[in-house]
Coordinates of C-alpha atoms and ligand atoms in Angstrom, one line a residue:
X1 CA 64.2 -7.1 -12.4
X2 CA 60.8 -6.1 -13.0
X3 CA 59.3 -3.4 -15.6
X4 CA 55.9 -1.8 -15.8
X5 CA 55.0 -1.3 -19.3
X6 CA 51.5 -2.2 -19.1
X7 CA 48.7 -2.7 -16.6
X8 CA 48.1 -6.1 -17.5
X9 CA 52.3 -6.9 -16.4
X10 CA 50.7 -7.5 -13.2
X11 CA 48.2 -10.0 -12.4
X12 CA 44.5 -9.2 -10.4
X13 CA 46.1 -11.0 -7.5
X14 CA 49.2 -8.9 -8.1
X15 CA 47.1 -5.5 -8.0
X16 CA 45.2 -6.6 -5.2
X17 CA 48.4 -6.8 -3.4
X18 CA 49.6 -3.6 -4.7
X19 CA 46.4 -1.5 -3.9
X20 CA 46.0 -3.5 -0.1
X21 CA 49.7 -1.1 0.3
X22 CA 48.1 1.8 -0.9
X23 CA 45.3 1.3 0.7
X24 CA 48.1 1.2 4.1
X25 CA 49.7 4.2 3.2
X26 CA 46.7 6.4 2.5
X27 CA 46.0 5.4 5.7
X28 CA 49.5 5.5 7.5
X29 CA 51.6 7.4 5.6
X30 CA 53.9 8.5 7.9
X31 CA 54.8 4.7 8.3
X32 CA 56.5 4.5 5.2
X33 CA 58.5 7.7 5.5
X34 CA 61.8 6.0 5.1
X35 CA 61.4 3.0 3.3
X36 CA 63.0 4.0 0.6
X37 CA 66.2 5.9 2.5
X38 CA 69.0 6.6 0.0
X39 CA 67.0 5.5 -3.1
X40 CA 66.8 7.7 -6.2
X41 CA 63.7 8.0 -8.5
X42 CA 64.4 9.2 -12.3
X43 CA 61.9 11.1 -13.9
X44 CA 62.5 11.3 -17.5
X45 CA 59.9 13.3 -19.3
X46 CA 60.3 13.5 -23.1
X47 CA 56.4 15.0 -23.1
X48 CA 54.8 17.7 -20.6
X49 CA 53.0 16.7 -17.3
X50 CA 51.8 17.7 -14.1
X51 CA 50.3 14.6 -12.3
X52 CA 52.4 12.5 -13.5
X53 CA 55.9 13.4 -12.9
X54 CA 54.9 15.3 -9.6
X55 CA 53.2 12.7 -8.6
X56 CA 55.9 10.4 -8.9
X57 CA 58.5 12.7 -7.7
X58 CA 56.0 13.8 -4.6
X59 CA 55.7 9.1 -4.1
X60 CA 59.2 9.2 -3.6
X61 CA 59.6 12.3 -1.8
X62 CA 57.0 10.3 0.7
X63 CA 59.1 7.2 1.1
X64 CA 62.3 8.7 1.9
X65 CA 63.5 8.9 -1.4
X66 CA 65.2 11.5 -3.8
X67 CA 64.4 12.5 -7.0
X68 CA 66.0 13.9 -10.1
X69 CA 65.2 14.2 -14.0
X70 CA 64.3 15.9 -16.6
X71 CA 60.7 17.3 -18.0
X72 CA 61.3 17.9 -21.4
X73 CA 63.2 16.8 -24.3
X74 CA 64.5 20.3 -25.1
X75 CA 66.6 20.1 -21.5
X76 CA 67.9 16.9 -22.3
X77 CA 70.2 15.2 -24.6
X78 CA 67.6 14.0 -26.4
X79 CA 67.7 16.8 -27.7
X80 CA 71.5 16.3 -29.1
X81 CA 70.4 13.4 -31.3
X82 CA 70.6 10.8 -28.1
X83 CA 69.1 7.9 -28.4
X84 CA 66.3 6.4 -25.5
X85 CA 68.6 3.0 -25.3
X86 CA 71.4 5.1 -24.1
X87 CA 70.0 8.0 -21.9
X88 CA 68.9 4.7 -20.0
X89 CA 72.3 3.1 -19.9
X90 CA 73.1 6.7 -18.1
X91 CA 70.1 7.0 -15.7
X92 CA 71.1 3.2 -14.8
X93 CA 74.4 4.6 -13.1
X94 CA 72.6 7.3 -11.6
X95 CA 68.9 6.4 -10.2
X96 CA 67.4 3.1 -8.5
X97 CA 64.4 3.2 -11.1
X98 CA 63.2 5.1 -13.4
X99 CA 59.5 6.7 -14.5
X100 CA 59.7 7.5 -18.4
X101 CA 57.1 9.3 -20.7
X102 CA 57.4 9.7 -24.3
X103 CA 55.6 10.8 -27.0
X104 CA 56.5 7.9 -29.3
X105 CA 54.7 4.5 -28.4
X106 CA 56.5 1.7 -27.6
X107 CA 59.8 4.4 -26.5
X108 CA 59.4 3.1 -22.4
X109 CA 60.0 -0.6 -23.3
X110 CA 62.8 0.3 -26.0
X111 CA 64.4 1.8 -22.5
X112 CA 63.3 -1.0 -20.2
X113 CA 65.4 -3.2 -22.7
X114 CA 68.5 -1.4 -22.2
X115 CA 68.2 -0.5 -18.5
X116 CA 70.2 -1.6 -15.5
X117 CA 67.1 -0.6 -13.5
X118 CA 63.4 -1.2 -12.7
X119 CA 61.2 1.3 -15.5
X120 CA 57.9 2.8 -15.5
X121 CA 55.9 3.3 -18.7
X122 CA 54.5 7.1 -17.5
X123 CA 52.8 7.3 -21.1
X124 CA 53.8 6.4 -24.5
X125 CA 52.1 8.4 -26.8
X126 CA 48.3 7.2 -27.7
X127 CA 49.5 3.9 -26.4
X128 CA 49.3 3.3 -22.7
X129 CA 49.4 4.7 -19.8
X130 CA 49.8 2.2 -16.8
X131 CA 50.2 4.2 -13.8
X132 CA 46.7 6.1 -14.5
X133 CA 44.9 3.1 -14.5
X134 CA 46.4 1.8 -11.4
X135 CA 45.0 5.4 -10.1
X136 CA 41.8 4.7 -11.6
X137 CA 41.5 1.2 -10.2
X138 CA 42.3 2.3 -7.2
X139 CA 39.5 5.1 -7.0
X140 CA 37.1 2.6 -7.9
X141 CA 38.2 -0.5 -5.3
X142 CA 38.4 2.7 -2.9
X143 CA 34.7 4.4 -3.8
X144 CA 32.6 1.7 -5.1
X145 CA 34.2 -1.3 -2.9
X146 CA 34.8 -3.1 -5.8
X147 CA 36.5 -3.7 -9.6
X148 CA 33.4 -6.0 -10.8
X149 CA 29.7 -5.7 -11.5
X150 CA 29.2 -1.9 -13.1
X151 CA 28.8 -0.3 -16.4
X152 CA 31.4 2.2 -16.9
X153 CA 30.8 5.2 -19.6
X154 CA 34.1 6.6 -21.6
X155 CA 33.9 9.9 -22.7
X156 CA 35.4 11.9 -25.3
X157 CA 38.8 11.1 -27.5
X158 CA 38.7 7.2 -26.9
X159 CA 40.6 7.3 -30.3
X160 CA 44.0 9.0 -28.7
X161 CA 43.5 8.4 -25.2
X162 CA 46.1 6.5 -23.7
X163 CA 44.4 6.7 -20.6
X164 CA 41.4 4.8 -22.1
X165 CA 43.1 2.3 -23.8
X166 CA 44.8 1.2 -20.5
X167 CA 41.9 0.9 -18.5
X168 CA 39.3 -0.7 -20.9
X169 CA 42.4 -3.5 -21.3
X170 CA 42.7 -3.6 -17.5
X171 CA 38.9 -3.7 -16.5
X172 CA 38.6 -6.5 -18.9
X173 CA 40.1 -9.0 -16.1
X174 CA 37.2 -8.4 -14.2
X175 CA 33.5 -10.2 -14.0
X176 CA 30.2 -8.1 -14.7
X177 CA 31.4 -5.2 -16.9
X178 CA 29.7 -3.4 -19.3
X179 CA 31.6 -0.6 -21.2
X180 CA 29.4 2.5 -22.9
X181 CA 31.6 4.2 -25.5
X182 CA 30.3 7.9 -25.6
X183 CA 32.8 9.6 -28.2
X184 CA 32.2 11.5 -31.8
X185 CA 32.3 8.8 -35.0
X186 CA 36.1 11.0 -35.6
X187 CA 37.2 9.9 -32.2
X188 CA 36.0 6.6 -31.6
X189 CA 37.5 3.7 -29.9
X190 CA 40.2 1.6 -32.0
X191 CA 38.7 -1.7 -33.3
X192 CA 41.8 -3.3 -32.1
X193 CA 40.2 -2.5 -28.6
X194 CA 36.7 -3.5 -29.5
X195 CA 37.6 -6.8 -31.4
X196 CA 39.7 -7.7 -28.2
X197 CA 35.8 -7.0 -26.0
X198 CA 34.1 -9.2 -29.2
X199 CA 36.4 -12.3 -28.9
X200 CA 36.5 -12.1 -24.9
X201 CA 32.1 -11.9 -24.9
X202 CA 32.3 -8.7 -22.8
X203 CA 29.1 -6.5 -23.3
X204 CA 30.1 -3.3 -25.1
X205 CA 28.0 -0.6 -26.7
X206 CA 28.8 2.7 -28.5
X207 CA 27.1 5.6 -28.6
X208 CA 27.5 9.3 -29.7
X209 CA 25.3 11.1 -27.2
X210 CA 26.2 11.5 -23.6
X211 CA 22.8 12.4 -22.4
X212 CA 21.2 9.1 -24.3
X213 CA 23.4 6.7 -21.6
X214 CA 24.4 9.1 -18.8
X215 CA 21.8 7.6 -16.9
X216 CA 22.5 3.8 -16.9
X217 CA 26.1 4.7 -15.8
X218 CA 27.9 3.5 -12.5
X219 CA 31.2 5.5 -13.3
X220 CA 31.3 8.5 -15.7
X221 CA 35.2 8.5 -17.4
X222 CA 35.5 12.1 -18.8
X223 CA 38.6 12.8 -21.5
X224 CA 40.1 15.3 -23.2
X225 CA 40.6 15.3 -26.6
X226 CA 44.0 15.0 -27.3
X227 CA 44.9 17.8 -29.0
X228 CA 48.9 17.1 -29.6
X229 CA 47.8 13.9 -31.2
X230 CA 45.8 15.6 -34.4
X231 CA 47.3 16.7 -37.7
X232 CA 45.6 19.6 -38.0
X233 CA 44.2 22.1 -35.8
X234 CA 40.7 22.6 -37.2
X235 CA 39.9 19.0 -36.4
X236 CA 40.6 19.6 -32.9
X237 CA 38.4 22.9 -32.7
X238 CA 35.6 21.5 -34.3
X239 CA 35.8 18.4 -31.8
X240 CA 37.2 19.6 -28.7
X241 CA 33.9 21.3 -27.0
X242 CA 31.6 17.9 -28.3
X243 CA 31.1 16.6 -24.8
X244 CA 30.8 19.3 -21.9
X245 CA 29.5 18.1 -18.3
X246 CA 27.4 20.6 -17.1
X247 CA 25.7 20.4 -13.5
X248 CA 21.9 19.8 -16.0
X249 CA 23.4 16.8 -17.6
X250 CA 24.8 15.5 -13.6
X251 CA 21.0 15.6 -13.0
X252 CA 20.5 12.8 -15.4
X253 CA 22.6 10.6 -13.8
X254 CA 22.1 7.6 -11.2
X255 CA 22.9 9.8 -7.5
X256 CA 25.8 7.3 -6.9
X257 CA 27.5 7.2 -10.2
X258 CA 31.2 8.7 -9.7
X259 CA 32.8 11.2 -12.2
X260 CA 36.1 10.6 -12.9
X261 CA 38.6 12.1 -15.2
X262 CA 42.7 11.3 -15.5
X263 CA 42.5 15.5 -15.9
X264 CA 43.9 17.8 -17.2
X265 CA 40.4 18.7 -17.6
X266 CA 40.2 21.8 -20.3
X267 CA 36.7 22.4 -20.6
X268 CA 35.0 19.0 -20.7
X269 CA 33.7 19.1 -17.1
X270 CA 32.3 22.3 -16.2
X271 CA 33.9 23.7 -12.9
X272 CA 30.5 23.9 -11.3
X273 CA 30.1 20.2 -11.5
X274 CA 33.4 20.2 -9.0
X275 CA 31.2 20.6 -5.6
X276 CA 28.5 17.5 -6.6
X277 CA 29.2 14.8 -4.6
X278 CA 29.5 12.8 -7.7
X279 CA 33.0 14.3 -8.8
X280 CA 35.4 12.2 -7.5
X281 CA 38.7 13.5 -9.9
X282 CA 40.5 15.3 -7.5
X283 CA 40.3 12.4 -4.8
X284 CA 41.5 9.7 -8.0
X285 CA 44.7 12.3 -8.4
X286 CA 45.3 11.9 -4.4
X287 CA 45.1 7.9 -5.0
X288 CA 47.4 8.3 -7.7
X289 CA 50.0 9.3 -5.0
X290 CA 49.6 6.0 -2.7
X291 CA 49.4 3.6 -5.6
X292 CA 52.5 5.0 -7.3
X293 CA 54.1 4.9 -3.2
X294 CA 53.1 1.2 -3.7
X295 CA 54.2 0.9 -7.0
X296 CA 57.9 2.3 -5.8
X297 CA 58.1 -0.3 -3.1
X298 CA 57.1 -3.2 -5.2
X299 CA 59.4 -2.8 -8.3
X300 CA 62.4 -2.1 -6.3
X301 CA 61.5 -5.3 -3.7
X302 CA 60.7 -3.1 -0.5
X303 CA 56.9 -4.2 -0.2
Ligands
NCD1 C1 46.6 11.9 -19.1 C2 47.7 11.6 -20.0 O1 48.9 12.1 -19.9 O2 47.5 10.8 -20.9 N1 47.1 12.7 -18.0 C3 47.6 12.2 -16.9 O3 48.6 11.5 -16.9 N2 46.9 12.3 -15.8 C4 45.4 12.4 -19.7 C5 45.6 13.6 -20.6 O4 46.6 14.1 -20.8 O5 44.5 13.9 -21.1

């Protein structure tokens, strides 16, 4: 039985394979419409989300599938003292596999350890978050042809962002990629991350101002900043409006470099920028639906 915990669980020629389906059913979706007849997804939600769980839930919807779970902690029995390793035990009697998101790192694979069925990190805290950089891969494969030869700007909380860490670690598989770090000195990227870019020789630079690189960027990755993951709320005001897109700033940028965020966007990208050509975050949350189809099929051995 297989888990996915982390992007790098599967290997390129793994993903390949996974996105080559997604790539199918974006195409064909109706084909798949009962592949997964009488199977039951899980959604266990210890943290709010939109994308994420109604992504998931609308993936299996797609295939034929059912759905059930929970989207807080507070309606579950988590909430009775209940530990991860048993709610798991549980779902295992009741669901084919299971999509899980916590707000303590590391909670998905305490699960996956216990479970009697295939589970899906959905986000563990400021850990990872696998499933979004399958989504993000995918947007880039789809809109720029390929994963190699680009330099790719991240923006914003690169200190919390799960998001951030889990596609830096992914892109890292693949040949000619620069990464431009664009965040405040408060919210930069962990050195866990960069000494991992150091010891593999991958070019890496960081920077504070988005209008000082904006311009050598193929892909644009706008984040939030996390504001559930700070002790105290001044930091957060004082950091959260740092980076702001703004149609001016677009104009900066190469013609073909793609904006992308994992969104919920608060008020890093301004609404404006929506209509440029360039904004490509509301197609990468349509991909997130195929590749989590895909995802679906392969863990439970329907691919
Ligand atoms: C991201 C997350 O949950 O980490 N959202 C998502 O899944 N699309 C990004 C965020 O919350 O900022």
């Amino acid at each position: 039985m297989r888990h996915l915990m982390n992007p790098l669980d599967f290997s390129t020629d793994e993903l390949e394979e996974l996105f080559s389906l997604a790539e199918d059913i974006s195409h064909d979706t109706a084909k798949y419409a009962h592949v997964c007849d009488g199977k039951t997804l899980a959604t266990c939600f210890y943290e709010p989300s939109t994308r994420t769980r109604l992504s998931f839930e609308s993936a299996m919807i797609k295939l034929g599938g059912q759905v059930l779970g929970f989207s807080e902690a507070s309606s579950s029995s988590a909430a009775k003292g209940e530990s991860v390793s048993d709610t798991i035990r549980v779902i295992s009697c009741y669901a084919d596999i299971c999509a899980m998101r916590h707000p303590k790192e590391g909670a998905p694979m305490v699960a996956a350890s216990r479970s009697g069925i295939p589970v899906i990190n959905a986000g563990d805290g400021g850990h990872q978050h696998p499933t979004q950089t399958l989504t993000d891969l995918m947007t880039i494969r789809a809109l720029r042809g390929s994963l190699s030869g680009f330099t790719i700007g991240l923006c914003g909380d690169l200190k919390f962002g799960r998001t951030v860490h889990s596609l830096i670690e992914a892109l890292m598989r693949y040949k000619d990629i620069k990464f431009i770090f664009i965040s405040p000195p408060e919210l930069r990227i962990p050195d866990y991350i960069t000494d991992e870019l150091r010891d593999a020789g991958i070019e890496y630079e960081e920077v504070i101002k988005l209008e000082d690189s904006i311009g050598d960027l193929d892909i644009l990755y706008m984040t939030r900043v996390q504001r559930e993951r700070f002790f105290n709320e001044e930091d957060y005001v004082r950091l959260k409006d740092f980076y702001i897109l703004t149609a001016e700033k677009l104009q900066l940028a190469r013609e073909d470099m793609l904006v992308l965020h994992p969104l919920p966007r608060v008020n890093e990208i301004s609404v404006e920028v929506d209509d440029d050509p360039r904004a490509a975050y509301f197609k990468q949350a349509q991909y997130g639906v195929y590749v989590r189809m895909a995802l679906i099929m392969t863990l439970l051995g329907l691919n």
